[in-house]
Amino acid sequence: SKMSKDTPVTEKERQLLRALIGGLQWTSTQVAPHLQVHTSLLAGEITRATLETMDKANKALRFAKANADVGLEFMSLGDLQDLAIVAYSDASFACRHDDSSQACHLITLTPKAALTEGVEARYQVPDWRSFKCPRVARSTLAAEAQAAGEAADNLSYAGLFLKMTLDPALSLRDPGSLQHLQPGALVIDAKALYDSLHQEELMSRAGTEKRTSIEIRVA
């Protein structure tokens, strides 16, 4: 009889699947941000892989080959002191096979004028990540908050890294080392999260959503 898409793979097929996903993962973390979500979602299915998983992995490989000419360009953006760091975050609620959520962030370097004057400018992408939300999200806001929190952490790290590039003698033991970092911004597309981030008070939410309120305030 014809096997269905839910038919479990053999152990040999699982080995081949793991090798394929491993190859795609290395590429996605080094030079291809556009492959990260594919590899992250597929990696979460290896232990319970089915013929459908194999099909999705082959589609991801075809996508990678079709876009092999897409790369990262690191052009001159001017003096490091004149650059700003812009982080983007997003999340997809309950999109994984176990109903967990997927989050991502993108860190970019761009001239300060893009922030201060709103001018169109070129940018570089030094860091990116697509990942399973570390905690179960019970709402879209909870997933977006986790994504924004991760992006904010990496925004701070990138700012400190850049400051130490400009001042290698900087001591991390100095409490003032986190002061006067490069200008930065966090860009999101979730209105509920945006509104929550701009509230002065800590939101009162039921149950586990209280954790989301705290995470939003930390971000």
Tab-separated table of C-alpha atoms in Angstrom:
chain	number	residue	atom	x	y	z
A	1	SER	CA	0.000	0.000	0.000
A	2	LYS	CA	1.079	3.567	-0.579
A	3	MET	CA	2.809	5.080	2.429
A	4	SER	CA	1.287	8.223	3.895
A	5	LYS	CA	3.127	11.408	4.761
A	6	ASP	CA	2.848	10.438	8.448
A	7	THR	CA	4.864	7.237	7.954
A	8	PRO	CA	7.945	7.308	10.232
A	9	VAL	CA	11.314	7.354	8.476
A	10	THR	CA	13.774	4.472	8.792
A	11	GLU	CA	16.920	4.890	10.884
A	12	LYS	CA	18.984	5.131	7.691
A	13	GLU	CA	16.725	7.894	6.408
A	14	ARG	CA	16.996	9.641	9.787
A	15	GLN	CA	20.804	9.621	9.489
A	16	LEU	CA	20.590	11.127	6.006
A	17	LEU	CA	18.084	13.699	7.248
A	18	ARG	CA	20.333	14.670	10.156
A	19	ALA	CA	23.296	15.089	7.787
A	20	LEU	CA	21.271	17.273	5.406
A	21	ILE	CA	19.921	19.483	8.185
A	22	GLY	CA	23.393	19.750	9.716
A	23	GLY	CA	24.803	21.007	6.420
A	24	LEU	CA	22.019	23.536	6.045
A	25	GLN	CA	22.436	24.663	9.667
A	26	TRP	CA	26.125	25.420	9.217
A	27	THR	CA	25.392	27.456	6.093
A	28	SER	CA	22.508	29.308	7.738
A	29	THR	CA	24.561	30.334	10.780
A	30	GLN	CA	27.565	31.460	8.722
A	31	VAL	CA	26.288	33.238	5.614
A	32	ALA	CA	22.592	32.607	4.967
A	33	PRO	CA	20.060	34.134	7.400
A	34	HIS	CA	17.250	33.236	4.997
A	35	LEU	CA	17.825	29.529	5.700
A	36	GLN	CA	17.692	29.737	9.493
A	37	VAL	CA	13.971	29.241	9.988
A	38	HIS	CA	13.947	26.185	7.709
A	39	THR	CA	16.762	24.472	9.596
A	40	SER	CA	15.435	25.405	13.038
A	41	LEU	CA	11.990	23.964	12.347
A	42	LEU	CA	13.393	20.842	10.700
A	43	ALA	CA	15.870	20.207	13.530
A	44	GLY	CA	12.944	20.049	15.923
A	45	GLU	CA	11.419	17.173	13.972
A	46	ILE	CA	14.408	14.820	13.640
A	47	THR	CA	13.480	12.537	16.537
A	48	ARG	CA	9.909	12.138	15.249
A	49	ALA	CA	10.642	12.511	11.544
A	50	THR	CA	8.152	11.266	8.974
A	51	LEU	CA	8.102	11.148	5.193
A	52	GLU	CA	6.611	14.645	5.322
A	53	THR	CA	9.711	15.820	7.220
A	54	MET	CA	11.914	14.349	4.475
A	55	ASP	CA	9.837	16.161	1.870
A	56	LYS	CA	10.191	19.484	3.735
A	57	ALA	CA	13.948	18.945	4.077
A	58	ASN	CA	14.289	18.352	0.340
A	59	LYS	CA	12.249	21.499	-0.337
A	60	ALA	CA	14.567	23.451	1.969
A	61	LEU	CA	17.580	22.119	0.055
A	62	ARG	CA	16.008	23.135	-3.271
A	63	PHE	CA	15.296	26.589	-1.820
A	64	ALA	CA	18.920	26.900	-0.689
A	65	LYS	CA	20.237	25.918	-4.107
A	66	ALA	CA	17.818	28.227	-5.919
A	67	ASN	CA	19.040	31.122	-3.759
A	68	ALA	CA	22.717	30.215	-3.682
A	69	ASP	CA	23.552	33.628	-5.157
A	70	VAL	CA	22.043	35.441	-2.154
A	71	GLY	CA	24.790	36.493	0.221
A	72	LEU	CA	25.879	39.096	2.744
A	73	GLU	CA	27.739	42.212	1.673
A	74	PHE	CA	29.983	44.052	4.119
A	75	MET	CA	30.545	47.408	2.498
A	76	SER	CA	32.056	50.492	4.102
A	77	LEU	CA	29.476	52.444	6.082
A	78	GLY	CA	31.838	55.130	7.271
A	79	ASP	CA	33.451	55.696	10.650
A	80	LEU	CA	32.423	53.207	13.348
A	81	GLN	CA	31.627	56.086	15.685
A	82	ASP	CA	28.990	57.321	13.233
A	83	LEU	CA	27.074	54.041	13.138
A	84	ALA	CA	23.938	52.927	14.955
A	85	ILE	CA	22.739	49.412	15.788
A	86	VAL	CA	19.200	48.439	14.825
A	87	ALA	CA	17.635	45.168	15.974
A	88	TYR	CA	14.527	43.610	14.435
A	89	SER	CA	12.453	40.939	16.160
A	90	ASP	CA	9.448	38.853	15.192
A	91	ALA	CA	7.649	35.702	16.304
A	92	SER	CA	5.234	33.123	14.931
A	93	PHE	CA	2.808	31.798	17.529
A	94	ALA	CA	2.369	28.002	17.935
A	95	CYS	CA	3.781	27.249	14.486
A	96	ARG	CA	5.977	24.275	15.404
A	97	HIS	CA	4.901	20.628	15.433
A	98	ASP	CA	4.571	20.644	19.235
A	99	ASP	CA	2.614	23.941	19.201
A	100	SER	CA	5.589	25.871	20.545
A	101	SER	CA	6.395	29.210	18.940
A	102	GLN	CA	9.228	30.404	16.726
A	103	ALA	CA	11.115	33.647	17.284
A	104	CYS	CA	13.845	35.489	15.429
A	105	HIS	CA	16.012	38.563	15.531
A	106	LEU	CA	18.207	40.428	13.087
A	107	ILE	CA	20.989	42.807	14.171
A	108	THR	CA	22.063	45.476	11.690
A	109	LEU	CA	24.645	48.259	11.536
A	110	THR	CA	23.667	51.442	9.732
A	111	PRO	CA	24.617	55.155	9.719
A	112	LYS	CA	23.169	57.138	12.654
A	113	ALA	CA	21.305	59.370	10.230
A	114	ALA	CA	18.952	56.472	9.493
A	115	LEU	CA	17.735	56.776	13.096
A	116	THR	CA	18.119	60.469	13.826
A	117	GLU	CA	16.928	61.834	10.478
A	118	GLY	CA	15.018	58.931	8.967
A	119	VAL	CA	17.129	58.901	5.831
A	120	GLU	CA	17.426	55.824	3.640
A	121	ALA	CA	20.776	54.142	4.205
A	122	ARG	CA	22.677	50.944	3.564
A	123	TYR	CA	23.229	48.454	6.355
A	124	GLN	CA	25.218	45.380	7.320
A	125	VAL	CA	23.906	42.243	9.046
A	126	PRO	CA	26.499	41.047	11.593
A	127	ASP	CA	24.165	38.801	13.606
A	128	TRP	CA	20.909	36.889	13.229
A	129	ARG	CA	19.039	33.969	14.763
A	130	SER	CA	15.793	32.019	14.304
A	131	PHE	CA	14.924	29.776	17.247
A	132	LYS	CA	12.270	27.965	19.251
A	133	CYS	CA	10.890	30.159	22.016
A	134	PRO	CA	12.517	28.944	25.260
A	135	ARG	CA	9.164	28.942	27.081
A	136	VAL	CA	5.704	27.862	25.985
A	137	ALA	CA	3.833	30.939	24.770
A	138	ARG	CA	0.146	31.073	25.579
A	139	SER	CA	-0.502	34.091	23.394
A	140	THR	CA	0.936	35.933	20.423
A	141	LEU	CA	2.047	38.690	22.794
A	142	ALA	CA	3.990	36.182	24.915
A	143	ALA	CA	5.846	34.902	21.838
A	144	GLU	CA	6.568	38.423	20.584
A	145	ALA	CA	7.811	39.414	24.053
A	146	GLN	CA	10.296	36.532	24.109
A	147	ALA	CA	11.541	37.470	20.635
A	148	ALA	CA	11.895	41.135	21.622
A	149	GLY	CA	13.677	40.224	24.855
A	150	GLU	CA	16.220	38.136	22.977
A	151	ALA	CA	16.704	40.906	20.411
A	152	ALA	CA	17.160	43.517	23.153
A	153	ASP	CA	19.828	41.333	24.807
A	154	ASN	CA	21.712	41.011	21.536
A	155	LEU	CA	21.299	44.712	20.829
A	156	SER	CA	23.015	45.481	24.157
A	157	TYR	CA	25.732	42.923	23.455
A	158	ALA	CA	26.388	44.353	19.983
A	159	GLY	CA	26.544	47.854	21.420
A	160	LEU	CA	29.068	46.824	24.055
A	161	PHE	CA	31.092	44.846	21.491
A	162	LEU	CA	31.277	47.893	19.231
A	163	LYS	CA	32.234	50.140	22.163
A	164	MET	CA	35.072	47.769	23.067
A	165	THR	CA	36.197	47.796	19.433
A	166	LEU	CA	36.558	51.558	19.712
A	167	ASP	CA	38.047	51.342	23.231
A	168	PRO	CA	39.890	48.010	23.697
A	169	ALA	CA	41.078	49.040	27.167
A	170	LEU	CA	37.503	49.220	28.451
A	171	SER	CA	36.966	47.199	31.635
A	172	LEU	CA	33.794	45.141	31.895
A	173	ARG	CA	34.136	45.365	35.669
A	174	ASP	CA	33.459	49.081	35.405
A	175	PRO	CA	29.724	49.711	35.992
A	176	GLY	CA	29.969	52.616	33.594
A	177	SER	CA	30.956	50.353	30.690
A	178	LEU	CA	27.302	50.028	29.710
A	179	GLN	CA	26.903	53.796	29.588
A	180	HIS	CA	27.065	55.789	26.369
A	181	LEU	CA	26.750	52.846	23.996
A	182	GLN	CA	26.173	53.384	20.281
A	183	PRO	CA	22.693	54.691	19.412
A	184	GLY	CA	20.314	51.800	18.904
A	185	ALA	CA	16.714	50.883	18.214
A	186	LEU	CA	14.491	47.832	18.449
A	187	VAL	CA	12.045	47.444	15.559
A	188	ILE	CA	8.916	45.322	16.025
A	189	ASP	CA	5.683	44.808	14.090
A	190	ALA	CA	3.371	43.765	16.949
A	191	LYS	CA	1.131	46.642	18.060
A	192	ALA	CA	0.157	44.983	21.359
A	193	LEU	CA	3.825	44.599	22.251
A	194	TYR	CA	4.606	48.161	21.173
A	195	ASP	CA	1.808	49.516	23.352
A	196	SER	CA	2.936	47.372	26.285
A	197	LEU	CA	6.548	48.515	25.946
A	198	HIS	CA	5.425	52.129	26.235
A	199	GLN	CA	3.299	51.677	29.346
A	200	GLU	CA	4.792	53.126	32.508
A	201	GLU	CA	3.227	50.586	34.862
A	202	LEU	CA	3.644	46.816	35.078
A	203	MET	CA	0.624	45.200	33.472
A	204	SER	CA	-1.526	42.976	35.654
A	205	ARG	CA	-2.101	39.704	33.848
A	206	ALA	CA	-3.420	36.360	34.981
A	207	GLY	CA	-1.311	33.246	35.512
A	208	THR	CA	1.807	32.792	33.415
A	209	GLU	CA	1.147	36.010	31.505
A	210	LYS	CA	2.638	37.807	34.492
A	211	ARG	CA	5.984	36.461	33.284
A	212	THR	CA	5.293	38.153	29.944
A	213	SER	CA	4.640	41.450	31.723
A	214	ILE	CA	7.985	41.246	33.500
A	215	GLU	CA	9.794	40.262	30.287
A	216	ILE	CA	8.318	43.269	28.513
A	217	ARG	CA	9.478	45.625	31.248
A	218	VAL	CA	12.981	44.121	31.164
A	219	ALA	CA	13.149	44.619	27.390
